[in-house]
């Protein structure tokens, strides 16, 4: 099995910043690579929020948080970002063209030893593997949002992934405090989203059809099932840009919801929980602990 010491996270948004922080917190060296010009300040904002959460909810010591920050560096240059990478974890937007382009470039510049993983929620490794130039060292490593409490990592290979890369990634997932969930057969949405997406889709349909309002739908679910969050709170946690990217490629009812999200939230800079507002408002001082 290969030893993982240096990890590059590609895309430092909602998921990339959480993934990078958890890995750094567990003592690995992490580089966050992103292309967005304003990425640095956004990532720092996300990491600051995570700091508060880890101190409060994971009983982390200040020193561990400081060490985690010291383990993270940033780069805007892909070849520099992956020069020593044993593993890359890709968390760029859920847009096929963006991922294909990135993998084509990554396959050219990464060292031969590097294992590539994708955190894509809806694309199968088989759909992306040919762009990587190394299908045998490419697989899915899919984290849940709020991964510091919801610590599963779904691991799914394609028909071409080799056993060594797969075993290495399973061992790495355990080493960073995740419970590895082995998905035995390629499945869009893995296990979690295969359950979650139809549930969230049913909620948006009830809302757009005028059957009920956001608060009532969420309240119904919370009270009747004992779940801490309802479907619209879940939309905010997932992030409305990610929801838009998924819904805009779906069936007509999904596309209508995508349009609704764009008009009412994205155009106003309301991206959900991490931006402070989506279907609900999230005052900074309350933090994620609200959940
Ligand atoms: P996001 O929009 O919050 O973050 C994406 C980041 O990628 C941004 O910082 C953006 O600047 C950067 N980026 C864009 N193009 C890039 C490129 N070519 N190279 C490097 N960086 C680039 O998205 P997110 O919600 O973090 O989702 C990222 C991935 O994680 C998606 O594949 C999504 O399906 C998956 N995922 C999301 C969730 C969720 O709940 N949001 C959960 C599990 C998995």
XYZ file of C-alpha atoms and ligand atoms in Angstrom:
335
model
C 0.000 0.000 0.000
C 1.242 3.474 -0.830
C 1.955 5.943 1.947
C 0.033 9.189 1.854
C 1.728 12.249 3.351
C 1.021 15.105 0.952
C -2.468 15.832 -0.234
C -3.637 18.466 -2.708
C -7.259 19.530 -2.564
C -8.436 20.900 -5.903
C -11.076 23.579 -5.304
C -11.306 25.338 -1.941
C -15.064 26.014 -1.838
C -17.663 24.648 0.534
C -16.410 21.047 0.469
C -12.770 21.621 -0.442
C -12.176 23.850 2.584
C -13.826 21.347 4.941
C -11.898 18.423 3.466
C -8.586 20.313 3.597
C -9.123 21.394 7.181
C -9.975 17.888 8.424
C -6.932 16.415 6.670
C -4.659 19.118 8.086
C -6.210 18.639 11.538
C -5.213 14.975 11.336
C -1.600 15.957 10.673
C -1.190 15.649 6.904
C 0.308 18.337 4.667
C -2.362 19.914 2.508
C -2.212 22.303 -0.405
C -5.433 23.941 -1.518
C -5.466 24.740 -5.219
C -8.166 27.005 -6.655
C -8.512 29.273 -9.634
C -10.850 31.914 -8.355
C -9.181 35.289 -7.793
C -11.114 35.936 -4.607
C -10.617 32.359 -3.444
C -8.009 33.150 -0.832
C -10.222 35.391 1.272
C -13.184 33.026 0.879
C -11.176 29.990 1.930
C -9.792 31.868 4.922
C -13.343 32.847 5.864
C -14.476 29.204 5.625
C -11.465 28.001 7.603
C -12.104 30.588 10.325
C -15.653 29.330 10.668
C -14.366 25.764 10.877
C -11.925 26.805 13.584
C -14.819 27.963 15.787
C -16.730 24.771 15.108
C -13.808 22.456 15.867
C -13.070 24.301 19.098
C -16.674 24.116 20.191
C -17.861 20.812 18.800
C -14.847 18.570 18.347
C -13.291 19.692 21.658
C -10.192 20.593 19.701
C -7.355 22.293 21.543
C -6.161 25.720 20.297
C -2.786 24.120 19.617
C -4.314 21.469 17.337
C -6.143 24.166 15.408
C -2.939 26.157 15.049
C -1.119 23.045 13.834
C -3.899 22.393 11.335
C -3.522 25.920 9.913
C 0.246 25.428 9.733
C -0.265 22.243 7.730
C -2.235 24.088 5.028
C -0.738 26.038 2.151
C -2.310 27.545 -0.965
C -1.460 27.617 -4.631
C -2.942 29.005 -7.825
C -0.573 27.019 -10.025
C -1.625 23.434 -10.715
C 1.779 21.902 -11.457
C 3.277 23.537 -8.391
C 0.287 22.454 -6.257
C 0.664 18.769 -7.155
C 4.451 18.530 -7.493
C 4.766 16.318 -4.377
C 1.201 15.087 -4.077
C 0.605 11.468 -3.079
C -3.116 12.063 -3.384
C -5.385 14.685 -4.928
C -8.976 15.224 -3.867
C -10.965 17.138 -6.449
C -13.841 19.332 -5.230
C -14.411 21.744 -8.116
C -17.954 22.644 -9.231
C -20.280 19.889 -10.378
C -19.875 20.838 -14.025
C -18.632 18.107 -16.400
C -16.615 20.474 -18.618
C -14.799 22.027 -15.638
C -13.880 18.623 -14.248
C -12.855 17.204 -17.643
C -10.572 20.149 -18.343
C -9.014 19.981 -14.905
C -8.313 16.218 -15.162
C -6.789 16.599 -18.604
C -4.356 19.170 -17.234
C -3.817 17.304 -13.940
C -2.970 14.072 -15.771
C -0.236 15.961 -17.621
C 1.382 17.700 -14.671
C 1.020 15.326 -11.683
C 3.807 12.871 -10.818
C 3.211 9.235 -11.736
C 2.761 8.199 -8.092
C -0.240 10.488 -7.466
C -3.617 8.872 -6.863
C -6.523 11.047 -8.057
C -9.880 11.065 -6.302
C -13.068 12.949 -7.006
C -15.612 14.202 -4.497
C -18.217 14.549 -7.275
C -21.706 13.840 -5.984
C -23.271 12.877 -9.288
C -20.536 11.874 -11.756
C -19.239 8.338 -11.849
C -15.486 7.689 -11.943
C -16.077 5.895 -15.274
C -17.318 9.187 -16.728
C -14.138 11.026 -15.866
C -11.419 8.363 -15.824
C -10.273 8.707 -19.432
C -9.503 12.406 -18.918
C -7.098 11.584 -16.087
C -4.610 9.669 -18.229
C -4.366 7.149 -15.333
C -7.734 5.404 -14.907
C -6.116 2.700 -12.736
C -5.207 5.355 -10.122
C -8.513 7.198 -10.153
C -11.612 6.673 -7.983
C -14.291 8.483 -5.992
C -13.758 9.603 -2.419
C -16.997 11.301 -1.486
C -17.390 13.262 1.719
C -20.560 14.461 3.358
C -21.175 18.102 4.000
C -20.365 19.047 7.626
C -17.909 16.194 7.554
C -16.617 16.910 11.067
C -19.935 15.502 12.416
C -21.157 13.520 9.422
C -17.905 11.623 9.092
C -18.494 9.141 6.338
C -16.386 8.844 3.204
C -17.977 6.871 0.402
C -15.342 5.114 -1.674
C -16.216 3.869 -5.138
C -13.974 2.532 -7.859
C -14.478 2.225 -11.583
C -13.854 -1.037 -13.434
C -10.301 0.201 -14.087
C -9.237 1.331 -10.602
C -6.477 -0.908 -9.243
C -6.769 -2.624 -5.875
C -3.717 -0.891 -4.455
C -5.095 2.621 -5.048
C -8.455 1.580 -3.648
C -6.950 0.075 -0.474
C -4.694 3.102 -0.019
C -7.676 5.453 -0.168
C -9.694 3.328 2.293
C -6.770 3.397 4.735
C -6.345 7.155 4.235
C -10.051 7.790 4.890
C -9.724 6.002 8.228
C -6.559 7.917 9.060
C -8.367 11.239 8.679
C -11.200 10.197 10.984
C -13.792 9.146 8.421
C -15.789 5.934 8.452
C -15.112 4.420 5.029
C -18.266 3.334 3.240
C -17.445 0.942 0.443
C -19.812 1.262 -2.504
C -19.594 -2.108 -4.241
C -20.883 -1.069 -7.620
C -20.808 2.278 -9.445
C -23.924 4.181 -8.475
C -24.796 7.785 -9.275
C -25.230 9.473 -5.908
C -23.500 6.648 -4.038
C -25.586 5.473 -1.056
C -26.183 8.782 0.710
C -27.375 10.898 -2.211
C -29.392 8.040 -3.679
C -31.433 8.354 -0.500
C -31.180 12.113 0.009
C -31.842 13.561 -3.462
C -35.332 12.088 -4.009
C -36.259 13.319 -0.523
C -35.037 16.874 -1.197
C -36.604 16.848 -4.672
C -39.969 15.929 -3.149
C -39.692 18.922 -0.802
C -38.938 21.413 -3.605
C -41.845 20.026 -5.623
C -44.242 20.489 -2.676
C -43.022 24.053 -2.344
C -43.101 25.032 -6.039
C -46.568 23.501 -6.425
C -47.747 25.730 -3.576
C -48.724 22.817 -1.337
C -46.826 24.301 1.576
C -44.119 26.781 2.583
C -40.471 26.157 3.375
C -40.803 26.450 7.162
C -43.816 24.146 7.374
C -42.226 21.488 5.180
C -39.082 21.538 7.334
C -41.075 21.550 10.581
C -43.145 18.578 9.429
C -40.048 16.550 8.724
C -38.255 17.512 11.931
C -41.151 16.807 14.272
C -42.405 13.672 12.600
C -39.034 11.976 12.149
C -36.937 13.448 14.947
C -34.392 14.574 12.365
C -32.485 17.726 13.382
C -32.931 19.349 9.962
C -35.609 19.586 7.321
C -35.033 19.421 3.553
C -34.668 23.175 3.005
C -32.156 23.466 5.834
C -30.380 20.632 4.064
C -30.408 22.632 0.816
C -28.673 25.481 2.631
C -26.086 23.134 4.116
C -25.311 21.535 0.753
C -24.910 25.016 -0.781
C -27.275 26.550 -3.322
C -24.673 26.831 -6.080
C -24.101 23.069 -5.915
C -27.854 22.448 -5.863
C -28.225 24.713 -8.905
C -25.490 22.866 -10.818
C -27.175 19.530 -10.177
C -30.777 20.655 -10.778
C -30.064 22.594 -13.962
C -29.144 19.326 -15.715
C -32.151 17.395 -14.415
C -35.767 16.862 -15.446
C -38.167 19.760 -16.090
C -39.222 20.047 -12.404
C -35.559 20.152 -11.368
C -34.789 22.796 -13.977
C -37.678 24.922 -12.697
C -36.230 24.671 -9.208
C -32.788 25.594 -10.577
C -34.320 28.710 -12.124
C -35.995 29.573 -8.828
C -32.699 29.175 -6.946
C -30.869 31.344 -9.463
C -33.382 34.187 -9.389
C -34.071 34.243 -5.674
C -30.710 33.339 -4.179
C -27.649 33.076 -6.432
C -28.198 36.458 -8.102
C -28.370 38.006 -4.625
C -25.192 36.278 -3.408
C -27.180 34.012 -1.068
C -25.428 30.673 -1.383
C -26.746 28.930 1.717
C -25.261 28.226 5.091
C -21.631 29.137 4.431
C -22.529 32.513 2.939
C -24.741 33.377 5.931
C -28.062 33.194 4.079
C -30.104 30.889 1.878
C -33.623 29.721 2.633
C -32.767 30.751 6.212
C -30.423 33.298 7.795
C -27.353 32.092 9.714
C -25.933 34.763 12.005
C -22.184 34.158 12.301
C -22.260 34.017 16.095
C -24.693 31.063 16.037
C -22.437 29.121 13.693
C -23.064 25.681 12.440
C -23.790 24.486 15.983
C -27.381 25.441 15.273
C -27.522 21.953 13.811
P -18.210 25.190 -4.432
O -18.790 25.907 -5.577
O -18.502 25.642 -3.044
O -16.605 25.170 -4.580
C -15.941 24.920 -5.785
C -14.571 25.591 -5.751
O -13.850 25.178 -6.903
C -14.631 27.132 -5.788
O -13.786 27.661 -4.779
C -14.119 27.479 -7.193
O -13.416 28.720 -7.239
C -13.168 26.314 -7.458
N -12.902 26.037 -8.871
C -13.678 26.246 -9.947
N -13.069 25.785 -11.065
C -11.866 25.291 -10.666
C -10.775 24.698 -11.351
N -10.797 24.497 -12.660
N -9.686 24.343 -10.632
C -9.646 24.542 -9.291
N -10.655 25.096 -8.591
C -11.749 25.462 -9.274
O -18.638 23.652 -4.627
P -18.812 22.513 -3.487
O -20.178 22.548 -2.933
O -17.623 22.541 -2.595
O -18.786 21.199 -4.424
C -17.573 20.722 -4.960
C -17.711 19.262 -5.331
O -18.072 18.507 -4.162
C -18.796 18.976 -6.372
O -18.317 17.967 -7.222
C -19.969 18.469 -5.545
O -20.769 17.549 -6.251
C -19.235 17.749 -4.421
N -19.970 17.597 -3.169
C -20.698 18.656 -2.677
C -21.353 18.486 -1.469
C -22.138 19.622 -0.886
O -22.946 19.328 0.020
N -21.924 20.862 -1.315
C -21.273 17.286 -0.747
C -20.503 16.256 -1.263
C -19.865 16.432 -2.484
